[in-house]
Amino acid sequence: MSSVILRNVNKSYGNLPIVKNLNLEVKDGEFVVLVGPSGCGKSTTLRMVAGLEDITQGEIQIGSRAINDLPPHKRNIAMVFQNYALYPHMSVRENIVFGLKKSGADAETIKEKLADVSEMLKLDDYLDRKPADLSGGQRQRVAMGRALARDADVYLFDEPLSNLDAKLRHHMRTEIARIQHQYNMTAIYVTHDQIEAMTLGDRVVVMRDGIVEQVGTPMEIYLQPTNTFVATFIGSPAMNLIEAKIEGEDLVFDNYRLPAAKIANVDLQDLKSHDTVLVGIRPDFFEDSALSSPSDNLFEFNDIQVELVENLGFDKEIMFKLGGEDAKARLDLRSHVKRQENISMSVDLNRVLLFDTSPQGMLLNTGEV
Ligand SMILES: Nc1ncnc2c1ncn2[C@@H]1O[C@H](COP(=O)(O)OP(=O)(O)O)[C@@H](O)[C@H]1O
Ligand SMILES: [Mg+2]
C-alpha cells in the first residue's frame, strides 16, 4: 500500500478549467471519499490518478514516486468503474484472475487470491458462469473481485454501486468497508451519494465545480460544515437555513429571539458587524418539546403549525414554516404530532450553526455535540 498526494492539480479541457488547484493527501491505508454533485470533477480527478487523463498542471505522487509521466499499467493501481466492464467471453474465474495473470503472478498466488476473493465476495458458486448469466449485483461483485485480487498500491472506485438497487447497494457498501479495513487498503472512492460518503470515508472531500470545499472526517463535515454548500449537501433532509436579523445580541425571525450568547462558540463582537445571518438547524436537532428533558440551553419554538407529517417508521419527518421558508424536522416515533396541529419543538442551542449572508455563506461558529 502507498499514500497518494495530489499537489496543485489542475485539469482543463481546451481552456475550460474542470479541476482547479486540487490539493489532497491520502494516507497509507486511508479510505478517502470524493463527493459532490454530478459534473463537479470527481471522475476526472480519479482518472488523473489512474493515468487515464493527463494532468494539465500540478503533480501526483504515489508513495514517493511522482507518477505524472507513468502510463496507467505502471502505476500499480486497481480501479472499479460504475459500468463493470467485464470481459463477456470470459468466465467469472477468468475475469477475476485476468489482471493477476497479466502481471505475472505464479499459479499458487493466483489460486490463493481467487479463493480469497471469491469467498469474501460470495462468488464461489458462480466461478464458471459468464457475465451475461449474472445479476447486476453479481457482476458488480466480480468487478470488485477483479480489482481486489490485485496487489495494488492504491484502489480507485468510481461510483461502483450506483447501478445497484437500494438493498444491494447497502449490502455492498458494508462489504467494501469490511474488505478495506481487513486489507488496510489505500482507497479513493468517488460518489455523488452523501450517505456512501459518510459511511465509508475515513475522510470525506466535498467538491463543487472543480474546487474542494472541505476535507474532514464525516463528523467534522456534518457538525462543522465550512459553508452553506457543504451544510446543505451533506445530511438528509438538508439543514434548514433561516435568515435572521441581528438585534443587540439576539437573532430575530418570526416571533422568535434566539440569544446569540447561548449559541456555541459565537464571537459576539464579530456577529454584531453583520445585519443578518443564516441560522442553520439540522432537521435531526429538533425535538418534540413534550418529550425533551428540560435543559438550560434549549430554545423553544412554540406553536408551530405542522403542514405535513411523513411517517418513516422510527422517524417522522414534519414540514412547517420557519422564517417564512419551508422547514423540516425529524422527530422520533414517540411524538404524536399530526398534520394541521400545532406543536412546540426545542433545539439545543449548542448545535445551532450560523453562516454569513455572503454568496459563499461562510460558517461563523462551530457547533458542539
Ligand atoms: N473529455 C471531456 N471533454 C470535455 N469536457 C469533459 C470531458 N470529460 C469530462 N468533461 C466535463 O468535465 C466536468 C467534470 O466531469 P466529471 O469529472 O465526469 O464529473 P463528476 O464525475 O463529478 O460527475 C463535466 O462538466 C464534464 O462535462
Ligand atoms: Mg463521475
Coordinates of C-alpha atoms and ligand atoms in Angstrom, one line a residue:
M1 CA 0.0 0.0 0.0
S2 CA 1.0 3.6 -0.5
S3 CA 0.0 7.2 0.2
V4 CA -1.3 9.4 -2.6
I5 CA -0.5 13.0 -2.9
L6 CA -2.1 15.5 -5.3
R7 CA -0.3 18.8 -5.4
N8 CA -1.9 21.8 -7.1
V9 CA -3.6 19.6 -9.6
N10 CA -5.4 21.3 -12.5
K11 CA -7.3 19.8 -15.4
S12 CA -8.7 21.8 -18.3
Y13 CA -10.4 20.7 -21.5
G14 CA -9.4 23.3 -24.1
N15 CA -9.4 26.4 -21.9
L16 CA -12.2 25.3 -19.8
P17 CA -11.0 24.5 -16.3
I18 CA -12.6 21.4 -14.8
V19 CA -10.4 20.6 -11.7
K20 CA -9.0 23.7 -10.1
N21 CA -5.9 23.6 -7.9
L22 CA -6.7 20.4 -6.0
N23 CA -4.6 19.5 -3.0
L24 CA -5.1 16.3 -1.2
E25 CA -3.0 13.8 0.7
V26 CA -4.4 10.3 1.1
K27 CA -2.5 8.5 3.8
D28 CA -1.3 4.9 3.6
G29 CA -4.3 2.7 4.4
E30 CA -6.8 5.5 4.4
F31 CA -10.2 5.5 2.7
V32 CA -10.9 8.9 1.2
V33 CA -14.2 9.6 -0.5
L34 CA -14.7 12.4 -3.1
V35 CA -18.3 13.5 -3.0
G36 CA -20.1 16.3 -4.8
P37 CA -22.9 17.0 -7.4
S38 CA -22.7 15.4 -10.8
G39 CA -20.2 17.2 -13.1
C40 CA -18.0 18.7 -10.3
G41 CA -14.9 16.9 -11.4
K42 CA -14.8 13.7 -9.3
S43 CA -14.2 11.2 -12.1
T44 CA -11.8 13.5 -13.8
T45 CA -9.7 13.6 -10.6
L46 CA -9.8 9.8 -10.2
R47 CA -8.9 9.3 -13.8
M48 CA -5.9 11.6 -13.4
V49 CA -4.7 9.4 -10.5
A50 CA -5.2 6.3 -12.6
G51 CA -3.4 7.8 -15.6
L52 CA -6.5 7.7 -17.9
E53 CA -6.4 11.5 -18.2
D54 CA -3.3 13.6 -18.4
I55 CA -2.7 16.3 -15.8
T56 CA -2.8 19.9 -17.2
Q57 CA -0.8 21.2 -14.3
G58 CA 0.4 20.0 -10.9
E59 CA 1.8 16.8 -9.6
I60 CA 0.5 13.4 -8.4
Q61 CA 2.6 11.2 -6.3
I62 CA 2.1 7.6 -5.2
G63 CA 4.3 6.6 -2.3
S64 CA 7.5 8.5 -3.0
R65 CA 7.1 8.3 -6.8
A66 CA 5.9 11.2 -9.0
I67 CA 3.7 9.4 -11.5
N68 CA 2.6 12.2 -13.9
D69 CA 4.5 10.6 -16.7
L70 CA 3.9 7.0 -15.9
P71 CA 1.5 5.1 -18.1
P72 CA -1.5 3.6 -16.3
H73 CA -0.2 0.0 -16.2
K74 CA 3.0 1.1 -14.4
R75 CA 1.1 2.9 -11.6
N76 CA 0.1 -0.3 -9.8
I77 CA -3.4 0.9 -9.3
A78 CA -6.7 -1.2 -9.4
M79 CA -9.8 0.6 -10.4
V80 CA -13.5 -0.3 -10.2
F81 CA -15.9 1.5 -12.6
Q82 CA -19.6 2.2 -12.4
N83 CA -20.2 0.1 -15.5
Y84 CA -18.5 -3.1 -14.6
A85 CA -16.6 -3.5 -17.9
L86 CA -16.2 -7.3 -17.5
Y87 CA -14.9 -9.4 -20.4
P88 CA -18.1 -11.0 -21.7
H89 CA -16.4 -14.1 -23.3
M90 CA -14.6 -15.0 -20.1
S91 CA -15.9 -16.8 -17.0
V92 CA -16.1 -15.2 -13.6
R93 CA -13.0 -17.0 -12.7
E94 CA -11.1 -15.8 -15.7
N95 CA -12.3 -12.2 -15.2
I96 CA -11.1 -12.2 -11.6
V97 CA -7.6 -13.5 -12.3
F98 CA -7.1 -11.7 -15.6
G99 CA -5.1 -8.8 -14.1
L100 CA -3.1 -11.1 -11.8
K101 CA -2.1 -13.3 -14.7
K102 CA -1.1 -10.3 -16.8
S103 CA 1.1 -9.0 -14.0
G104 CA 2.9 -12.4 -14.0
A105 CA 1.7 -13.8 -10.7
D106 CA 2.6 -17.5 -10.2
A107 CA -0.1 -20.2 -10.2
E108 CA 0.0 -20.7 -6.5
T109 CA -0.7 -17.0 -5.8
I110 CA -3.4 -16.9 -8.4
K111 CA -5.1 -19.8 -6.8
E112 CA -4.9 -18.3 -3.3
K113 CA -6.2 -14.9 -4.4
L114 CA -9.0 -16.4 -6.3
A115 CA -10.1 -18.5 -3.4
D116 CA -9.8 -15.5 -1.1
V117 CA -11.7 -13.0 -3.2
S118 CA -14.5 -15.4 -4.2
E119 CA -15.1 -16.4 -0.7
M120 CA -15.1 -12.8 0.5
L121 CA -17.5 -11.7 -2.2
K122 CA -19.6 -14.9 -2.1
L123 CA -18.8 -15.7 -5.7
D124 CA -17.9 -19.4 -5.1
D125 CA -21.0 -20.7 -6.8
Y126 CA -20.6 -18.6 -9.9
L127 CA -17.0 -19.0 -10.9
D128 CA -17.8 -20.9 -14.1
R129 CA -20.6 -18.6 -15.3
K130 CA -20.2 -15.9 -17.9
P131 CA -21.1 -12.3 -17.0
A132 CA -24.3 -12.4 -19.1
D133 CA -25.6 -15.1 -16.8
L134 CA -25.2 -13.0 -13.6
S135 CA -27.4 -10.4 -12.0
G136 CA -26.3 -6.8 -11.8
G137 CA -25.2 -7.2 -8.2
Q138 CA -23.2 -10.3 -9.0
R139 CA -21.5 -8.6 -11.9
Q140 CA -20.5 -5.7 -9.7
R141 CA -19.1 -8.2 -7.2
V142 CA -17.0 -9.7 -10.0
A143 CA -15.7 -6.3 -11.0
M144 CA -14.8 -5.7 -7.4
G145 CA -13.2 -9.1 -7.1
R146 CA -11.0 -8.4 -10.1
A147 CA -9.7 -5.2 -8.6
L148 CA -9.3 -6.7 -5.1
A149 CA -7.4 -9.7 -6.4
R150 CA -4.7 -7.4 -7.5
D151 CA -2.0 -6.4 -5.1
A152 CA -2.3 -2.8 -6.0
D153 CA -0.7 0.2 -4.1
V154 CA -4.0 2.1 -4.4
Y155 CA -7.6 1.1 -5.2
L156 CA -9.8 3.6 -7.0
F157 CA -13.6 3.3 -7.1
D158 CA -15.8 5.4 -9.4
E159 CA -19.4 5.2 -8.2
P160 CA -19.2 1.4 -8.2
L161 CA -22.6 1.0 -6.6
S162 CA -24.8 3.4 -8.4
N163 CA -26.3 0.9 -10.8
L164 CA -27.5 -1.4 -8.0
D165 CA -30.8 -1.4 -6.2
A166 CA -31.1 0.1 -2.8
K167 CA -30.8 -3.1 -0.8
L168 CA -27.8 -4.4 -2.7
R169 CA -26.2 -1.1 -2.6
H170 CA -26.4 -1.1 1.2
H171 CA -25.0 -4.7 1.3
M172 CA -22.1 -3.9 -1.0
R173 CA -21.3 -0.7 0.9
T174 CA -20.9 -2.8 4.1
E175 CA -18.7 -5.3 2.2
I176 CA -16.4 -2.7 0.8
A177 CA -16.0 -1.2 4.3
R178 CA -15.1 -4.6 5.7
I179 CA -12.7 -5.5 2.9
Q180 CA -11.0 -2.1 3.1
H181 CA -10.4 -2.5 6.8
Q182 CA -9.3 -6.1 6.6
Y183 CA -6.7 -5.4 4.0
N184 CA -5.8 -1.9 5.2
M185 CA -6.3 -0.6 1.6
T186 CA -5.4 2.8 0.4
A187 CA -8.5 3.8 -1.5
I188 CA -10.1 6.8 -3.2
Y189 CA -13.8 6.4 -3.7
V190 CA -16.0 8.7 -5.8
T191 CA -19.7 9.1 -5.3
H192 CA -22.5 11.6 -5.5
D193 CA -24.2 9.9 -2.7
Q194 CA -23.6 11.6 0.6
I195 CA -24.7 8.5 2.6
E196 CA -22.0 6.4 0.9
A197 CA -19.5 9.2 1.6
M198 CA -20.4 9.5 5.2
T199 CA -20.5 5.8 5.9
L200 CA -17.4 4.7 4.0
G201 CA -14.9 7.6 4.3
D202 CA -12.2 7.9 7.0
R203 CA -12.2 11.4 5.5
V204 CA -14.6 13.0 3.0
V205 CA -13.6 15.5 0.4
V206 CA -16.6 17.7 -0.6
M207 CA -16.2 19.1 -4.2
R208 CA -18.2 21.7 -6.2
D209 CA -17.3 23.0 -9.6
G210 CA -13.8 21.5 -9.6
I211 CA -13.0 23.0 -6.2
V212 CA -12.5 21.3 -2.9
E213 CA -15.0 22.9 -0.5
Q214 CA -14.0 21.0 2.6
V215 CA -11.9 18.0 3.7
G216 CA -12.7 16.3 7.0
T217 CA -13.9 13.3 8.9
P218 CA -17.6 12.6 8.3
M219 CA -18.4 14.1 11.8
E220 CA -16.4 17.3 11.1
I221 CA -18.2 17.7 7.8
Y222 CA -21.6 17.0 9.5
L223 CA -21.1 19.2 12.6
Q224 CA -18.8 21.9 11.3
P225 CA -19.5 22.4 7.6
T226 CA -17.4 25.4 6.4
N227 CA -20.1 26.9 4.3
T228 CA -23.8 26.7 3.3
F229 CA -23.0 24.5 0.3
V230 CA -21.4 21.8 2.4
A231 CA -24.0 22.3 5.1
T232 CA -26.9 21.6 2.8
F233 CA -25.2 19.0 0.5
I234 CA -24.3 16.7 3.4
G235 CA -27.2 15.5 5.6
S236 CA -30.7 14.4 4.6
P237 CA -33.1 16.1 4.8
A238 CA -31.0 19.1 4.2
M239 CA -30.1 21.5 7.0
N240 CA -32.7 24.3 7.5
L241 CA -31.2 27.8 6.8
I242 CA -33.3 30.6 8.2
E243 CA -32.4 34.3 7.7
A244 CA -32.4 36.2 11.0
K245 CA -31.9 39.9 11.8
I246 CA -29.4 40.8 14.4
E247 CA -30.9 43.0 17.2
G248 CA -28.5 43.6 20.0
E249 CA -27.4 40.0 20.9
D250 CA -30.5 38.4 19.6
L251 CA -31.1 36.6 16.3
V252 CA -34.7 37.5 15.3
F253 CA -37.1 35.9 12.9
D254 CA -40.9 35.3 13.1
N255 CA -41.7 35.9 16.7
Y256 CA -38.6 34.3 18.0
R257 CA -35.5 35.8 19.5
L258 CA -32.6 33.4 19.8
P259 CA -30.0 34.6 22.3
A260 CA -26.7 34.5 20.4
A261 CA -24.7 34.4 23.7
K262 CA -26.2 30.9 24.3
I263 CA -25.2 29.5 20.9
A264 CA -21.9 27.6 21.0
N265 CA -18.6 29.5 20.1
V266 CA -20.1 32.7 18.7
D267 CA -17.9 35.7 18.6
L268 CA -20.5 38.3 19.6
Q269 CA -18.4 41.3 18.5
D270 CA -17.9 39.8 15.1
L271 CA -21.6 38.9 14.9
K272 CA -22.7 42.5 15.5
S273 CA -20.8 43.5 12.4
H274 CA -23.5 41.7 10.4
D275 CA -27.1 42.9 9.8
T276 CA -28.4 39.5 9.1
V277 CA -27.1 35.9 9.3
L278 CA -28.4 32.5 8.4
V279 CA -29.3 30.3 11.3
G280 CA -28.6 26.6 10.4
I281 CA -30.6 23.9 12.2
R282 CA -30.4 20.3 11.1
P283 CA -33.9 18.5 11.0
D284 CA -32.5 15.9 13.4
F285 CA -31.7 18.5 16.0
F286 CA -35.4 19.4 16.7
E287 CA -37.2 17.6 19.5
D288 CA -40.8 17.5 20.3
S289 CA -40.9 19.7 23.5
A290 CA -43.4 17.4 25.1
L291 CA -40.7 14.7 25.1
S292 CA -37.5 16.6 25.7
S293 CA -35.9 16.8 29.1
P294 CA -35.6 20.3 30.3
S295 CA -32.2 22.0 29.9
D296 CA -30.9 25.5 30.2
N297 CA -29.7 25.6 26.6
L298 CA -32.9 24.5 24.9
F299 CA -34.6 27.1 22.7
E300 CA -38.3 26.5 22.3
F301 CA -40.2 27.2 19.0
N302 CA -43.8 27.5 20.3
D303 CA -47.0 26.8 18.4
I304 CA -45.6 25.8 15.1
Q305 CA -48.2 24.7 12.7
V306 CA -47.4 21.4 11.2
E307 CA -48.2 21.3 7.5
L308 CA -47.4 17.6 6.8
V309 CA -46.2 14.5 8.6
E310 CA -44.4 11.7 6.9
N311 CA -44.1 8.5 8.9
L312 CA -40.8 6.7 8.2
G313 CA -41.1 4.1 10.8
F314 CA -38.7 5.0 13.6
D315 CA -38.7 8.6 12.5
K316 CA -41.2 11.0 11.3
E317 CA -40.5 14.0 9.1
I318 CA -42.6 17.0 9.7
M319 CA -42.9 20.0 7.4
F320 CA -43.6 23.5 8.6
K321 CA -42.7 27.2 8.1
L322 CA -39.8 28.9 9.8
G323 CA -38.8 32.5 8.9
G324 CA -41.2 32.3 6.0
E325 CA -39.3 29.3 4.5
D326 CA -40.2 25.7 4.2
A327 CA -38.5 23.8 7.0
K328 CA -38.2 20.2 8.1
A329 CA -37.8 18.4 11.4
R330 CA -37.2 14.8 12.1
L331 CA -38.8 13.6 15.3
D332 CA -38.8 10.1 16.7
L333 CA -41.7 7.8 16.8
R334 CA -42.8 8.8 20.3
S335 CA -44.0 12.1 19.0
H336 CA -47.8 12.1 18.4
V337 CA -47.8 15.1 16.2
K338 CA -50.4 15.2 13.4
R339 CA -50.7 17.4 10.4
Q340 CA -52.5 20.7 10.8
E341 CA -51.9 20.6 14.5
N342 CA -49.6 22.8 16.4
I343 CA -46.5 21.6 18.1
S344 CA -43.7 23.1 20.3
M345 CA -40.3 21.9 19.4
S346 CA -37.0 22.6 21.1
V347 CA -33.4 22.8 19.8
D348 CA -30.2 22.6 21.8
L349 CA -28.5 26.0 21.0
N350 CA -25.1 24.3 21.2
R351 CA -26.0 22.6 17.9
V352 CA -27.1 25.7 16.1
L353 CA -24.8 27.0 13.4
L354 CA -24.5 30.5 12.0
F355 CA -23.5 31.4 8.5
D356 CA -22.9 34.8 6.9
T357 CA -25.1 36.0 4.1
S358 CA -22.3 36.4 1.6
P359 CA -22.6 34.2 -1.6
Q360 CA -20.3 31.7 0.0
G361 CA -22.3 31.5 3.2
M362 CA -19.3 31.1 5.5
L363 CA -19.6 29.4 8.9
L364 CA -19.4 31.9 11.8
N365 CA -19.2 29.5 14.7
T366 CA -18.5 25.9 15.5
G367 CA -21.3 23.7 17.0
E368 CA -20.8 21.3 19.9
V369 CA -22.3 17.9 20.3
Ligands
LIG1 N1 -13.4 14.6 -22.4 C1 -14.0 15.7 -22.0 N2 -14.1 16.8 -22.7 C2 -14.7 17.9 -22.3 N3 -15.3 18.0 -21.1 C3 -15.3 16.9 -20.3 C4 -14.6 15.7 -20.7 N4 -14.8 14.8 -19.7 C5 -15.5 15.5 -18.7 N5 -15.8 16.7 -19.1 C6 -16.5 17.7 -18.2 O1 -15.8 17.9 -17.0 C7 -16.8 18.1 -16.0 C8 -16.5 17.1 -14.8 O2 -16.8 15.8 -15.3 P1 -16.6 14.6 -14.3 O3 -15.2 14.6 -13.7 O4 -17.0 13.4 -15.1 O5 -17.7 14.9 -13.1 P2 -18.3 14.0 -12.0 O6 -17.5 12.7 -12.0 O7 -18.0 14.8 -10.7 O8 -19.7 13.9 -12.3 C9 -18.2 17.9 -16.5 O9 -18.7 19.2 -16.8 C10 -17.9 17.2 -17.8 O10 -18.9 17.6 -18.8
MG2 MG -18.3 10.8 -12.4

